[in-house]
mmCIF file of C-alpha atoms in Angstrom:
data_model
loop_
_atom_site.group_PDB
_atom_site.id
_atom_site.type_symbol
_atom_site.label_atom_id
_atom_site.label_comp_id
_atom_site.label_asym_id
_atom_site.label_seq_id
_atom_site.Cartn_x
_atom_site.Cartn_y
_atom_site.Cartn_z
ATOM 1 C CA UNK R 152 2.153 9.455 27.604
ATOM 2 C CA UNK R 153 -0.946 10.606 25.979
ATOM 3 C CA UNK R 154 -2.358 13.866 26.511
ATOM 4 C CA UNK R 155 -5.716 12.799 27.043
ATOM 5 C CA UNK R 156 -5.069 9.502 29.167
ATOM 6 C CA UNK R 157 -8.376 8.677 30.231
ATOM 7 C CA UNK R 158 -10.427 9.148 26.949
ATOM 8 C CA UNK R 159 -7.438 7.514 25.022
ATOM 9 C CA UNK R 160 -7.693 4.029 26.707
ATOM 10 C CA UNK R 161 -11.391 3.831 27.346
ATOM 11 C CA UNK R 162 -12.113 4.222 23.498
ATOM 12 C CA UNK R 163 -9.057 1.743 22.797
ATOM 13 C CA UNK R 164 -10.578 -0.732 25.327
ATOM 14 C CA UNK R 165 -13.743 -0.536 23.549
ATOM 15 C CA UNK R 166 -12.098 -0.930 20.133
ATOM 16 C CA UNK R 167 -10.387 -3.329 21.452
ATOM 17 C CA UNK R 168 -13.641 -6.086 22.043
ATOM 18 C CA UNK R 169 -12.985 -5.848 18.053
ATOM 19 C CA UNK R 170 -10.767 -9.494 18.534
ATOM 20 C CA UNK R 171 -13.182 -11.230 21.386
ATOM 21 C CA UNK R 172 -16.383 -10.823 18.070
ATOM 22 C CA UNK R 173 -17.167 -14.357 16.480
ATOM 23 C CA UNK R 174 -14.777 -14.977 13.403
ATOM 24 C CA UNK R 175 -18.261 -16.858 11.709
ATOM 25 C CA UNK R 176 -18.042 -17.239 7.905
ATOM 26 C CA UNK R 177 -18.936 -15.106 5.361
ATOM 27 C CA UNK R 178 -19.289 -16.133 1.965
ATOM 28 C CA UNK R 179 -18.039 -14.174 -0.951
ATOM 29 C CA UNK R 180 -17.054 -15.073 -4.671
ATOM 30 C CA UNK R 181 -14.369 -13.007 -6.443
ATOM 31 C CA UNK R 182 -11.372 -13.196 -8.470
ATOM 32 C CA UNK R 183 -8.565 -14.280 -6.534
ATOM 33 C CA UNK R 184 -10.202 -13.933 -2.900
ATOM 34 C CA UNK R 185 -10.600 -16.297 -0.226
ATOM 35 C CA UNK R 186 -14.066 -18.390 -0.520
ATOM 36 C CA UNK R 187 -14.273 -17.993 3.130
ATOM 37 C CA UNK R 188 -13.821 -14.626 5.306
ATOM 38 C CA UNK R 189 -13.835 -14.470 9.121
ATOM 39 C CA UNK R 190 -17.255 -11.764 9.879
ATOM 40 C CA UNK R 191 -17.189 -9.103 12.520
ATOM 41 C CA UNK R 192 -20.697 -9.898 14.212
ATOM 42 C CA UNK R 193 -19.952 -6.862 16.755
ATOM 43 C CA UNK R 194 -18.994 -3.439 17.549
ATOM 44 C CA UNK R 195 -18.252 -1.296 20.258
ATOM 45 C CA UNK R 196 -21.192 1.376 20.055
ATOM 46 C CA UNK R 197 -19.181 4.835 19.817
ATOM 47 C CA UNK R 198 -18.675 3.040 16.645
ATOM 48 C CA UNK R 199 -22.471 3.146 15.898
ATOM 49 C CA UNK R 200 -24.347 5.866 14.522
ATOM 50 C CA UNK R 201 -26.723 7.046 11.772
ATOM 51 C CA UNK R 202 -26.760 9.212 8.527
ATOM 52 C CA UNK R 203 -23.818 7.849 5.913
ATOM 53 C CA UNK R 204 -20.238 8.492 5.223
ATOM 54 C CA UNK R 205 -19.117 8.998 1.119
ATOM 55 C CA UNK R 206 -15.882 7.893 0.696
ATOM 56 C CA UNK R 207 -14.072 8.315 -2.876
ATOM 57 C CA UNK R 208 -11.771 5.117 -3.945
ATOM 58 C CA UNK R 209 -10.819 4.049 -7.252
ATOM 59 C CA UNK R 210 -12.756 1.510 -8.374
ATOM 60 C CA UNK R 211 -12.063 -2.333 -9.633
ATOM 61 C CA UNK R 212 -10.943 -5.176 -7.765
ATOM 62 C CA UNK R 213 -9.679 -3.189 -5.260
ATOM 63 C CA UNK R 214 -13.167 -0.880 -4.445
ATOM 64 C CA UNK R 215 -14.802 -4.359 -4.911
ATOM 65 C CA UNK R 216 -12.589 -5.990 -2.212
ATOM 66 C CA UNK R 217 -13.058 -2.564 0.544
ATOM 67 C CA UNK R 218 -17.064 -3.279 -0.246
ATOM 68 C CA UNK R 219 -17.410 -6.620 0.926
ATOM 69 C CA UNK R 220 -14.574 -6.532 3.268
ATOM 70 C CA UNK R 221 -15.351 -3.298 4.829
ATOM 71 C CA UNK R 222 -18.391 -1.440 3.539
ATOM 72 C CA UNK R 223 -21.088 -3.939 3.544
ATOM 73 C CA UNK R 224 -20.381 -5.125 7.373
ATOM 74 C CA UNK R 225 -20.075 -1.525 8.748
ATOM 75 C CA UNK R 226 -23.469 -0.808 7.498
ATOM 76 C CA UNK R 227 -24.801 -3.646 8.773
ATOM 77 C CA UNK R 228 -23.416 -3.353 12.267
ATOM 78 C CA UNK R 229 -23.181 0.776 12.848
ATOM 79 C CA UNK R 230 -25.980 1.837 11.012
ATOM 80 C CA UNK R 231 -24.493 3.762 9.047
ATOM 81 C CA UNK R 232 -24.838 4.181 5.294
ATOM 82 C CA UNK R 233 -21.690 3.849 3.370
ATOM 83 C CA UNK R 234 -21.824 6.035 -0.243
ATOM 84 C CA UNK R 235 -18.679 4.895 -2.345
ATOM 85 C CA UNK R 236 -17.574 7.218 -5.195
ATOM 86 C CA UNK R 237 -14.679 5.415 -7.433
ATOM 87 C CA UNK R 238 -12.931 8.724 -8.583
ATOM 88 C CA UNK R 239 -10.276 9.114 -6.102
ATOM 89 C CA UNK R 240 -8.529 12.307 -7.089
ATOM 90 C CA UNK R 241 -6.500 14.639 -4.964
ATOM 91 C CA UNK R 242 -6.949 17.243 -7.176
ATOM 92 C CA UNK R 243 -10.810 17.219 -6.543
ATOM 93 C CA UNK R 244 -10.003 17.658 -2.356
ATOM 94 C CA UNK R 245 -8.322 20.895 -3.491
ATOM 95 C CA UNK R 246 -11.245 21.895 -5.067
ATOM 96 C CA UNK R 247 -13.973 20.750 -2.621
ATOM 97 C CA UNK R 248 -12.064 22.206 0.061
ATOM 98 C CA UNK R 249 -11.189 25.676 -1.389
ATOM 99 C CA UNK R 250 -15.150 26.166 -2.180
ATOM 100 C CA UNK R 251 -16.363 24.401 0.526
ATOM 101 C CA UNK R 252 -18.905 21.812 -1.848
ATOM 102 C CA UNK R 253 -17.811 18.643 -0.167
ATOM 103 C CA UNK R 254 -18.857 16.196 -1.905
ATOM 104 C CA UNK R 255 -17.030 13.541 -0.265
ATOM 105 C CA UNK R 256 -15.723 12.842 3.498
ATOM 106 C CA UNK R 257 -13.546 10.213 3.410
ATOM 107 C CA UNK R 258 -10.760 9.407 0.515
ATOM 108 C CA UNK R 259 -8.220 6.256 -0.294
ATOM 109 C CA UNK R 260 -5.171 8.030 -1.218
ATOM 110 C CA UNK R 261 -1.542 8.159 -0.509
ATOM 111 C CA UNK R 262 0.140 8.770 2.031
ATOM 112 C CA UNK R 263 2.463 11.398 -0.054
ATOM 113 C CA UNK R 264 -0.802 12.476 -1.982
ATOM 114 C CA UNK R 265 -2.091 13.762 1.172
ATOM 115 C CA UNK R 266 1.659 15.004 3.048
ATOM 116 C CA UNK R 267 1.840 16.732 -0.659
ATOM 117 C CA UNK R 268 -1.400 18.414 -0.580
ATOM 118 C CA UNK R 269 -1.293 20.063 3.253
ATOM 119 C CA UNK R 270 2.199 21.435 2.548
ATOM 120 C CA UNK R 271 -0.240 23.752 0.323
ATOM 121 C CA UNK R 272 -2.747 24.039 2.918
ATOM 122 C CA UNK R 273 -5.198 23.046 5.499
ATOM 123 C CA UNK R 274 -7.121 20.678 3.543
ATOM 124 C CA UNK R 275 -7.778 17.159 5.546
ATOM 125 C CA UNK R 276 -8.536 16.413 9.420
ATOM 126 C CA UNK R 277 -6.253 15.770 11.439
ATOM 127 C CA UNK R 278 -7.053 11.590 12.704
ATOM 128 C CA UNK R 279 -8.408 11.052 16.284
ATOM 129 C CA UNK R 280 -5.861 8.435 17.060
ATOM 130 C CA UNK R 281 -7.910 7.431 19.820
ATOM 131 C CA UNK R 282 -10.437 5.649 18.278
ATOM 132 C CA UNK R 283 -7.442 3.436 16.280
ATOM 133 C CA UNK R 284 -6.523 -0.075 17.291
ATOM 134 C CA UNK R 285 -3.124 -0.281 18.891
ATOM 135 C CA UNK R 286 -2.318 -3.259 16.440
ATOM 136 C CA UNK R 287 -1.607 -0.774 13.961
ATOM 137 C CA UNK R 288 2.149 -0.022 14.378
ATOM 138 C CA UNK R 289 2.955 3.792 14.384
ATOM 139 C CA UNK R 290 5.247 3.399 11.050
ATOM 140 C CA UNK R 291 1.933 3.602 9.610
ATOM 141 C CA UNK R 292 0.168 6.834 11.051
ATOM 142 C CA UNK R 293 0.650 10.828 10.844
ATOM 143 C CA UNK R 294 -0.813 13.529 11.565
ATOM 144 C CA UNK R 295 -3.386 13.789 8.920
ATOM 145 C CA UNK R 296 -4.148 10.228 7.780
ATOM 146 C CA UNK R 297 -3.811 7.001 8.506
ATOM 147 C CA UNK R 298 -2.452 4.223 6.301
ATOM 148 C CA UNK R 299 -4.824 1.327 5.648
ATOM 149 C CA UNK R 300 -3.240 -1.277 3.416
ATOM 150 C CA UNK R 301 0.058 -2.128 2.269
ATOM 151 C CA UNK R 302 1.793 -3.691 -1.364
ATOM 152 C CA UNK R 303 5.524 -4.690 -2.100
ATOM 153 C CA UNK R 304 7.646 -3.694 -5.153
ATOM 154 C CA UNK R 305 9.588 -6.471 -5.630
ATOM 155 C CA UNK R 306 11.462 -8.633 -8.125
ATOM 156 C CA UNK R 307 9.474 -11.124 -10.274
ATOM 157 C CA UNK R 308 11.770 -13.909 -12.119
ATOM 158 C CA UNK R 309 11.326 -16.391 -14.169
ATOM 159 C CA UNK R 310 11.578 -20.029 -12.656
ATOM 160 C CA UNK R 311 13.064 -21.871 -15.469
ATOM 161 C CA UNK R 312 15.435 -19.452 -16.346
ATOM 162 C CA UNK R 313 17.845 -20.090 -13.461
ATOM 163 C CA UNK R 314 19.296 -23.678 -13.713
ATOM 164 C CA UNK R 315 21.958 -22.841 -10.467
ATOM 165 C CA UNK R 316 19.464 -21.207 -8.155
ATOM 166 C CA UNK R 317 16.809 -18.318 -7.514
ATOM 167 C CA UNK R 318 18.300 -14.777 -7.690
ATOM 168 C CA UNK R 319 18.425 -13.559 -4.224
ATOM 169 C CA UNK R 320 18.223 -9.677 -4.173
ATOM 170 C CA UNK R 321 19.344 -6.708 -6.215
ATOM 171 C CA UNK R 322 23.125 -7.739 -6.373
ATOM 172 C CA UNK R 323 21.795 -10.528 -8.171
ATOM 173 C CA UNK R 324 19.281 -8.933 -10.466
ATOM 174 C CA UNK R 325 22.812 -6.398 -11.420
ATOM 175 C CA UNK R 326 24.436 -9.268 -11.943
ATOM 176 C CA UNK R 327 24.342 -10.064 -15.505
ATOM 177 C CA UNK R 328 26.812 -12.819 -15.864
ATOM 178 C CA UNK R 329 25.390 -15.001 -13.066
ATOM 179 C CA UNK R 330 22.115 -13.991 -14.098
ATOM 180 C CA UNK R 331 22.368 -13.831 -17.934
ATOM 181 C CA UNK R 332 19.358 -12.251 -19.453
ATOM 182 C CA UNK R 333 16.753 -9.291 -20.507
ATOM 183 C CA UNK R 334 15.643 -7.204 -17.345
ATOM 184 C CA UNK R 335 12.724 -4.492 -17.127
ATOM 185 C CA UNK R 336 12.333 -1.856 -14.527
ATOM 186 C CA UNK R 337 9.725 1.380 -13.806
ATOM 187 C CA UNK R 338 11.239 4.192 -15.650
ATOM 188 C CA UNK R 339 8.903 7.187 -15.906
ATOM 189 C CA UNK R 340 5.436 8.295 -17.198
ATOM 190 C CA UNK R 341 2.979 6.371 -14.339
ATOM 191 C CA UNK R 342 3.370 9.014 -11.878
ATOM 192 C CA UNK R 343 5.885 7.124 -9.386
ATOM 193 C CA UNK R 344 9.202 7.016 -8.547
ATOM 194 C CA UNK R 345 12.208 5.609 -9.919
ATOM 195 C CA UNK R 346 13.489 2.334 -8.235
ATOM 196 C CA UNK R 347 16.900 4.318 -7.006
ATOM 197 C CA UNK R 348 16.396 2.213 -3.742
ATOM 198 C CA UNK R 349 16.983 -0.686 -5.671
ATOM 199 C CA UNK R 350 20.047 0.458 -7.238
ATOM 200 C CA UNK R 351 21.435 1.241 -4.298
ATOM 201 C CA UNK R 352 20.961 -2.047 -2.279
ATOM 202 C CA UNK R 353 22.442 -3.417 -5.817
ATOM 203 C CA UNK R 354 25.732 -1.338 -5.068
ATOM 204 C CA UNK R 355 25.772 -2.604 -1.444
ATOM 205 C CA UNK R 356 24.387 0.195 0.311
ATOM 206 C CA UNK R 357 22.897 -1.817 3.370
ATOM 207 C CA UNK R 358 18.540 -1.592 3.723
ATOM 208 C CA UNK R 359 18.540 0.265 6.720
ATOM 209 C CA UNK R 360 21.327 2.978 5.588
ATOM 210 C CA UNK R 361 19.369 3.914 2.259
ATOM 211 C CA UNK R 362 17.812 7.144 3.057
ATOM 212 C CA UNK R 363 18.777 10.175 2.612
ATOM 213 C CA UNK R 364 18.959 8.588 -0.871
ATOM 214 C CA UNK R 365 22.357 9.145 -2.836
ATOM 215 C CA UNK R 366 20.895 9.962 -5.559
ATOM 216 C CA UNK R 367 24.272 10.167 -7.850
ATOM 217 C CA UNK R 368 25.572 6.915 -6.356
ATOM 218 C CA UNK R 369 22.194 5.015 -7.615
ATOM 219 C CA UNK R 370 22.675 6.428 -11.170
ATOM 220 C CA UNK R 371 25.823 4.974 -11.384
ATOM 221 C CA UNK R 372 24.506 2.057 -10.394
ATOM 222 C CA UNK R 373 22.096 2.294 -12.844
ATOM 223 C CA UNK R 374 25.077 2.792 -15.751
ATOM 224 C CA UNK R 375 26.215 -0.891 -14.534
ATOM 225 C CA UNK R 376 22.726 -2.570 -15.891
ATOM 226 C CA UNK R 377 21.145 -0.363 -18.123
ATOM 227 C CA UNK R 378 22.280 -2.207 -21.470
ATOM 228 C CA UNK R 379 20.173 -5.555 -19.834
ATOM 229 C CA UNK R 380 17.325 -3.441 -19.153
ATOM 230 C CA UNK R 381 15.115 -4.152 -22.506
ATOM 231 C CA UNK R 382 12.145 -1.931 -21.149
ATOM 232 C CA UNK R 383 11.543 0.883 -18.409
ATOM 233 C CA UNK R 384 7.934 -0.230 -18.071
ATOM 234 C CA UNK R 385 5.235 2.656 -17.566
ATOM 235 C CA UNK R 386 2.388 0.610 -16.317
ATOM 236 C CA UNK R 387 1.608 -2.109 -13.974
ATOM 237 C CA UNK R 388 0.326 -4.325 -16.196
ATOM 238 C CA UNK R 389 3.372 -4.288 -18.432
ATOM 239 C CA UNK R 390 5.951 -6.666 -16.225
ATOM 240 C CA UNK R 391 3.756 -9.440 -15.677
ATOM 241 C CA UNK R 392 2.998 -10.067 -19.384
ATOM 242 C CA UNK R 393 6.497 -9.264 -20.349
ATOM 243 C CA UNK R 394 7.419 -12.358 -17.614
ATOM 244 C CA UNK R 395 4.186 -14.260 -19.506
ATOM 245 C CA UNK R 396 5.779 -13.275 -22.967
ATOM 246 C CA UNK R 397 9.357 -14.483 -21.955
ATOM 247 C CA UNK R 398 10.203 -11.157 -23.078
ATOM 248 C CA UNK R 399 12.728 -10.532 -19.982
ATOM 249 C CA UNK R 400 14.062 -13.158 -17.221
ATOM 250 C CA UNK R 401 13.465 -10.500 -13.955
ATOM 251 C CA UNK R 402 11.602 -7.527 -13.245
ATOM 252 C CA UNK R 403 10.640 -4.968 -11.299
ATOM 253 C CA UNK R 404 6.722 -5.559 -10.346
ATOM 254 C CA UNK R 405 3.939 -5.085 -7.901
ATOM 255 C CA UNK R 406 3.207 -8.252 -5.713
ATOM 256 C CA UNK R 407 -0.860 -8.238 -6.558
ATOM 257 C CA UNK R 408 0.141 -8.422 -10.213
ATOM 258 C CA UNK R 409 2.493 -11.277 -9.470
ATOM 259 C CA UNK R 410 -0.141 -12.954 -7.404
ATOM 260 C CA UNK R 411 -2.251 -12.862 -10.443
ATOM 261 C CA UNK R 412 0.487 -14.224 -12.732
ATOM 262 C CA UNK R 413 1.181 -17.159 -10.454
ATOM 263 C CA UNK R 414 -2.289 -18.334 -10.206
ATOM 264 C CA UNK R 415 -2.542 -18.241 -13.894
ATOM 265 C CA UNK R 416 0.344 -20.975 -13.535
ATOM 266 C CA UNK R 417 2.799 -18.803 -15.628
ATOM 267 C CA UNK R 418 6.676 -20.106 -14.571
ATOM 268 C CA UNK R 419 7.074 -17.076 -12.155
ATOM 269 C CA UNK R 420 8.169 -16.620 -8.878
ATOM 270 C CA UNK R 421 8.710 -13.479 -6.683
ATOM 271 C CA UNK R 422 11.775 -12.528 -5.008
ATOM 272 C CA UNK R 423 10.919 -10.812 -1.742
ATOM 273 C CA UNK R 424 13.958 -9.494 -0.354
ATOM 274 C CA UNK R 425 14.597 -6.163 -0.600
ATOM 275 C CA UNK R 426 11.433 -5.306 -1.703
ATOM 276 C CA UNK R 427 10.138 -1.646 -1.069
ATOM 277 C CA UNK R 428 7.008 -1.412 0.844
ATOM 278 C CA UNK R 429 4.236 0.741 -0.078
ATOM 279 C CA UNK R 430 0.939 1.777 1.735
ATOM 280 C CA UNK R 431 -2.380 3.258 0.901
ATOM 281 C CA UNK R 432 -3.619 5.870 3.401
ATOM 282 C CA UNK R 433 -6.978 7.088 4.353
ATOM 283 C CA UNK R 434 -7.197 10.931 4.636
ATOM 284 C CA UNK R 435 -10.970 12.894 6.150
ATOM 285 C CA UNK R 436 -11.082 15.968 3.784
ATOM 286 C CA UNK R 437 -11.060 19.154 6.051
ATOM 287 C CA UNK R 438 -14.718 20.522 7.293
ATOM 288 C CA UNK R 439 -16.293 17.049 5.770
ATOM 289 C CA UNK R 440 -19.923 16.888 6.638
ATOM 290 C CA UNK R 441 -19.850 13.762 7.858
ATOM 291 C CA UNK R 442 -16.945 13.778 9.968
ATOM 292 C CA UNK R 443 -17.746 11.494 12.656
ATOM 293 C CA UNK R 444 -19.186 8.877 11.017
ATOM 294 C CA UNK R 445 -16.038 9.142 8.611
ATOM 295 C CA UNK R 446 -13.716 8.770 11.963
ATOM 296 C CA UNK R 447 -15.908 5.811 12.682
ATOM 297 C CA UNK R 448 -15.515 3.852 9.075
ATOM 298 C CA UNK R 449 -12.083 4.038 9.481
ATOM 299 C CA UNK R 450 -11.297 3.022 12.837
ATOM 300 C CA UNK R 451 -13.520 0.127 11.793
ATOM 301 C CA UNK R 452 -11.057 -0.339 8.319
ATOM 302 C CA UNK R 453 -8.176 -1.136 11.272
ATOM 303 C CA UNK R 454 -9.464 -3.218 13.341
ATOM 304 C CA UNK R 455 -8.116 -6.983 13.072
ATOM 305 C CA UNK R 456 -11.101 -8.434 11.892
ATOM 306 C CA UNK R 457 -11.902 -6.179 8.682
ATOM 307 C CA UNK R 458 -8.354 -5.987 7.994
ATOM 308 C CA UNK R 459 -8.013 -9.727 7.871
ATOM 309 C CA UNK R 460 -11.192 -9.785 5.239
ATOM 310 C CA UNK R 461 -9.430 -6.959 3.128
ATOM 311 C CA UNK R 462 -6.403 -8.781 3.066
ATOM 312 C CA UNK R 463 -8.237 -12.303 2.263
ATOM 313 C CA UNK R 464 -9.836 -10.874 -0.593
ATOM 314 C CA UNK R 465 -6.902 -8.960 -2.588
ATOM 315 C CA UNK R 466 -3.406 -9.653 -2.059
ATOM 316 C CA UNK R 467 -2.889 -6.456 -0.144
ATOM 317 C CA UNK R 468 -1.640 -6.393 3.252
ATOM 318 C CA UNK R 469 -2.701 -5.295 6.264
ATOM 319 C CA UNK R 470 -1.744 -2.906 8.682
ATOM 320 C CA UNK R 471 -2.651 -4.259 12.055
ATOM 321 C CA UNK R 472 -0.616 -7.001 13.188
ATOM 322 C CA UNK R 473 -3.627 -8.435 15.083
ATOM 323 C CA UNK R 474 -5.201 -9.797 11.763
ATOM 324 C CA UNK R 475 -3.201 -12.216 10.605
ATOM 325 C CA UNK R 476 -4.574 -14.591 13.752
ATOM 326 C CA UNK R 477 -7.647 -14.724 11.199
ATOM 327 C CA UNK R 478 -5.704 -15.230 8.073
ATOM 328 C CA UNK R 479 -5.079 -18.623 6.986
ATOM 329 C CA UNK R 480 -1.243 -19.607 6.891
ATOM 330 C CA UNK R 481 -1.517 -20.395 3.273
ATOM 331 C CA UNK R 482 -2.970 -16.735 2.042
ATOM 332 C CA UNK R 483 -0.543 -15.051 4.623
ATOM 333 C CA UNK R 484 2.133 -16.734 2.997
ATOM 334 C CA UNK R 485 1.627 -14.473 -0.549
ATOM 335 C CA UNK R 486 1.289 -11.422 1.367
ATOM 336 C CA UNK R 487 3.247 -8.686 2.291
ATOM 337 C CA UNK R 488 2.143 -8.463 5.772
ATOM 338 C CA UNK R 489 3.317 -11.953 6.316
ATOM 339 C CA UNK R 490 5.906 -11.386 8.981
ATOM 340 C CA UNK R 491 8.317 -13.771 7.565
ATOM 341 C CA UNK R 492 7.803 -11.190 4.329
ATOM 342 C CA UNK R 493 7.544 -7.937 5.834
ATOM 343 C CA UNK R 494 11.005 -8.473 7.647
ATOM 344 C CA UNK R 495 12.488 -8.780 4.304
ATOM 345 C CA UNK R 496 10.690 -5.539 3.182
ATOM 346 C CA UNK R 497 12.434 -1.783 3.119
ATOM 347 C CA UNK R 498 9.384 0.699 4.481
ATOM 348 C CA UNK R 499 9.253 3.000 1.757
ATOM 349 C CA UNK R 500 10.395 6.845 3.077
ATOM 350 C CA UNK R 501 7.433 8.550 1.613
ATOM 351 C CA UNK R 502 8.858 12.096 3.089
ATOM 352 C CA UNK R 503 12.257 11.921 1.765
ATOM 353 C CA UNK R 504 10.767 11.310 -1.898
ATOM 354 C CA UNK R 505 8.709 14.017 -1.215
ATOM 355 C CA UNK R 506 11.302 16.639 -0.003
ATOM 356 C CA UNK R 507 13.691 15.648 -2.712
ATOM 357 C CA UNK R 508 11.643 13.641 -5.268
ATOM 358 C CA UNK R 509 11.491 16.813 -8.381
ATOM 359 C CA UNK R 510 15.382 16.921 -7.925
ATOM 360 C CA UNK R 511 16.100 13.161 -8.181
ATOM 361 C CA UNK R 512 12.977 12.528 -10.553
ATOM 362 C CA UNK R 513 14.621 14.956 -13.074
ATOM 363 C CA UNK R 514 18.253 13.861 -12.946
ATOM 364 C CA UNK R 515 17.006 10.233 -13.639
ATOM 365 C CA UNK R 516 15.329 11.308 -16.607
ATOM 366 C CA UNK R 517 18.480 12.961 -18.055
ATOM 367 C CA UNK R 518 20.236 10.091 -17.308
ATOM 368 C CA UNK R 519 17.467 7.799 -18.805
ATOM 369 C CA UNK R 520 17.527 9.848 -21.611
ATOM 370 C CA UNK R 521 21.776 10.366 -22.208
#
């Protein structure tokens, strides 16, 4: 039960006239994106206010798709000014926070960015809950942010490189005989993780038995396929033009980059299953000036509507369930989010990789490197 019953569902139930607004067109041209997004011609009014909100993102295709599926229709139906800043860096929070010039209020970050960061300190808001949409499942919230979007790691194949059949999952990427052929996978040097879940679905360790990760059972794993493995990529951009190049048969690879790949009409496919699922989390840095109105642009972010533009105009996912009623079938169908996707999807343990990520980063790199 909540602690605050009655303030809890009388904000919800005003959230909640988020999925009675008009879904009316709204037009906008972009790379990839939908020609046609559903608008939010409403809000409840503890979501209206005045003054602006500054929230620090990173810029590209992605800050472009948050602008027109987020930004630009809060302003317009709040009142409230939206100031976008595209240097998300967590090392800047630190320093806002410790000499209290806050620059910005709200910032698109990680969820482990953020977990990371308050194990140091007090340095973000903890989220009024509240004020959030109960589409958005509780997988995706904590104490001190709130994740917004979602992505897949998955495996990207060539089509004509299989005459018998697809490869399945990670048994069948490991499998070199059945699946003769070069292989790439995200080694070190981009600032992530090593695939170890991957390795260990590969040695049969079921998807919902992976964590606590066994970190020496995955290297050995590794040993079995690390002759086929013609690159440990470093950057996202790497596996799809290796795939374009011919260069390897499978990969390891983010979904948006595959999306791109496909529409260029390159012989690629993506293999969903057993795919890692990642988020991106809002965090409200702590003693931001413009708190409120921060709280306010990001309950807005959830709700079904804005979600369902988001994920119309990048092939992100989105968090609230509610959304995909506004999605059309065939642009759910490349997404994440898509629940005949997302059940084949591992939620990525963002705490255990945290906990124990120095220790199993660093024995993957000797191994990498023996």
């Amino acid at each position: 039960m909540s602690k605050h019953p009655i303030r809890s569902i009388s904000r919800r139930r005003a959230v909640g006239l988020i999925t009675a607004g008009l879904a009316a067109p709204f037009v906008i041209r972009s790379a990839g994106a939908q020609s046609t997004l559903p608008e939010q011609t409403t809000v409840p009014d503890i979501l209206k206010g005045s003054g602006e909100v500054r929230v620090a993102s990173w810029g590209g295709a992605k800050q472009e798709a948050q602008q027109k599926a987020w930004y630009e229709p809060f302003e317009k139906v709040t009142g409230i000014k939206v100031r976008v800043f595209p240097t998300a860096d967590i090392a800047k929070v630190r320093a806002m926070v410790d000499t209290g010039n806050l620059e910005w209020d709200l910032i698109d970050i990680g969820r482990g960015s953020i977990l990371r960061l308050m194990k140091t300190g007090d340095y973000f808001e903890r989220i009024d809950y509240s004020l959030i949409d109960d589409g958005v499942g509780k997988e995706f919230r904590f104490e001190n942010g709130v994740e917004v979007d979602s992505f897949a790691v998955v495996m990207g194949y060539r089509t004509d490189a299989f005459k018998d059949g697809p490869p399945k999952g990670w048994v069948d990427f490991w499998d070199t005989k059945k699946f003769p052929g070069p292989r790439a996978m995200y080694g070190v040097g981009a600032g992530f993780n090593p695939e170890m879940e991957f390795a260990l679905m590969a040695a049969g360790v079921p998807a919902d038995k992976l964590y606590p990760l066994d970190v020496d059972k995955a290297l050995a794993s590794y040993d079995k396929i690390k002759e086929s493995v013609v690159k440990w990529w470093e950057t996202g951009a790497q596996p799809p033009q290796m795939l374009t190049d011919n260069e390897v048969v499978m990969t390891t690879v983010w979904n948006g980059r595959m999306a791109a790949l496909q529409g260029q009409g390159v012989a690629a496919s993506i293999c969903w299953n057993q795919g890692l699922l990642g988020r991106d989390a809002f965090g409200i840095l702590k003693g931001a000036k413009n708190k409120a109105n921060a709280m306010k642009l990001l309950a807005y972010t959830l709700m079904p509507i804005p979600q369902a533009r988001f994920a119309m105009s990048i092939p992100y996912g989105n968090i609230n369930e509610a959304a995909n009623r506004y999605i059309p079938p065939e642009r759910l169908a490349m997404l994440p989010s898509s629940p005949d996707i997302k059940k084949q999807l591992v939620l990525y343990n963002t705490e255990w990789w945290i906990a124990n990520g120095e220790m199993a980063r660093a024995k993957f790199s000797k191994w990498l490197l023996g």
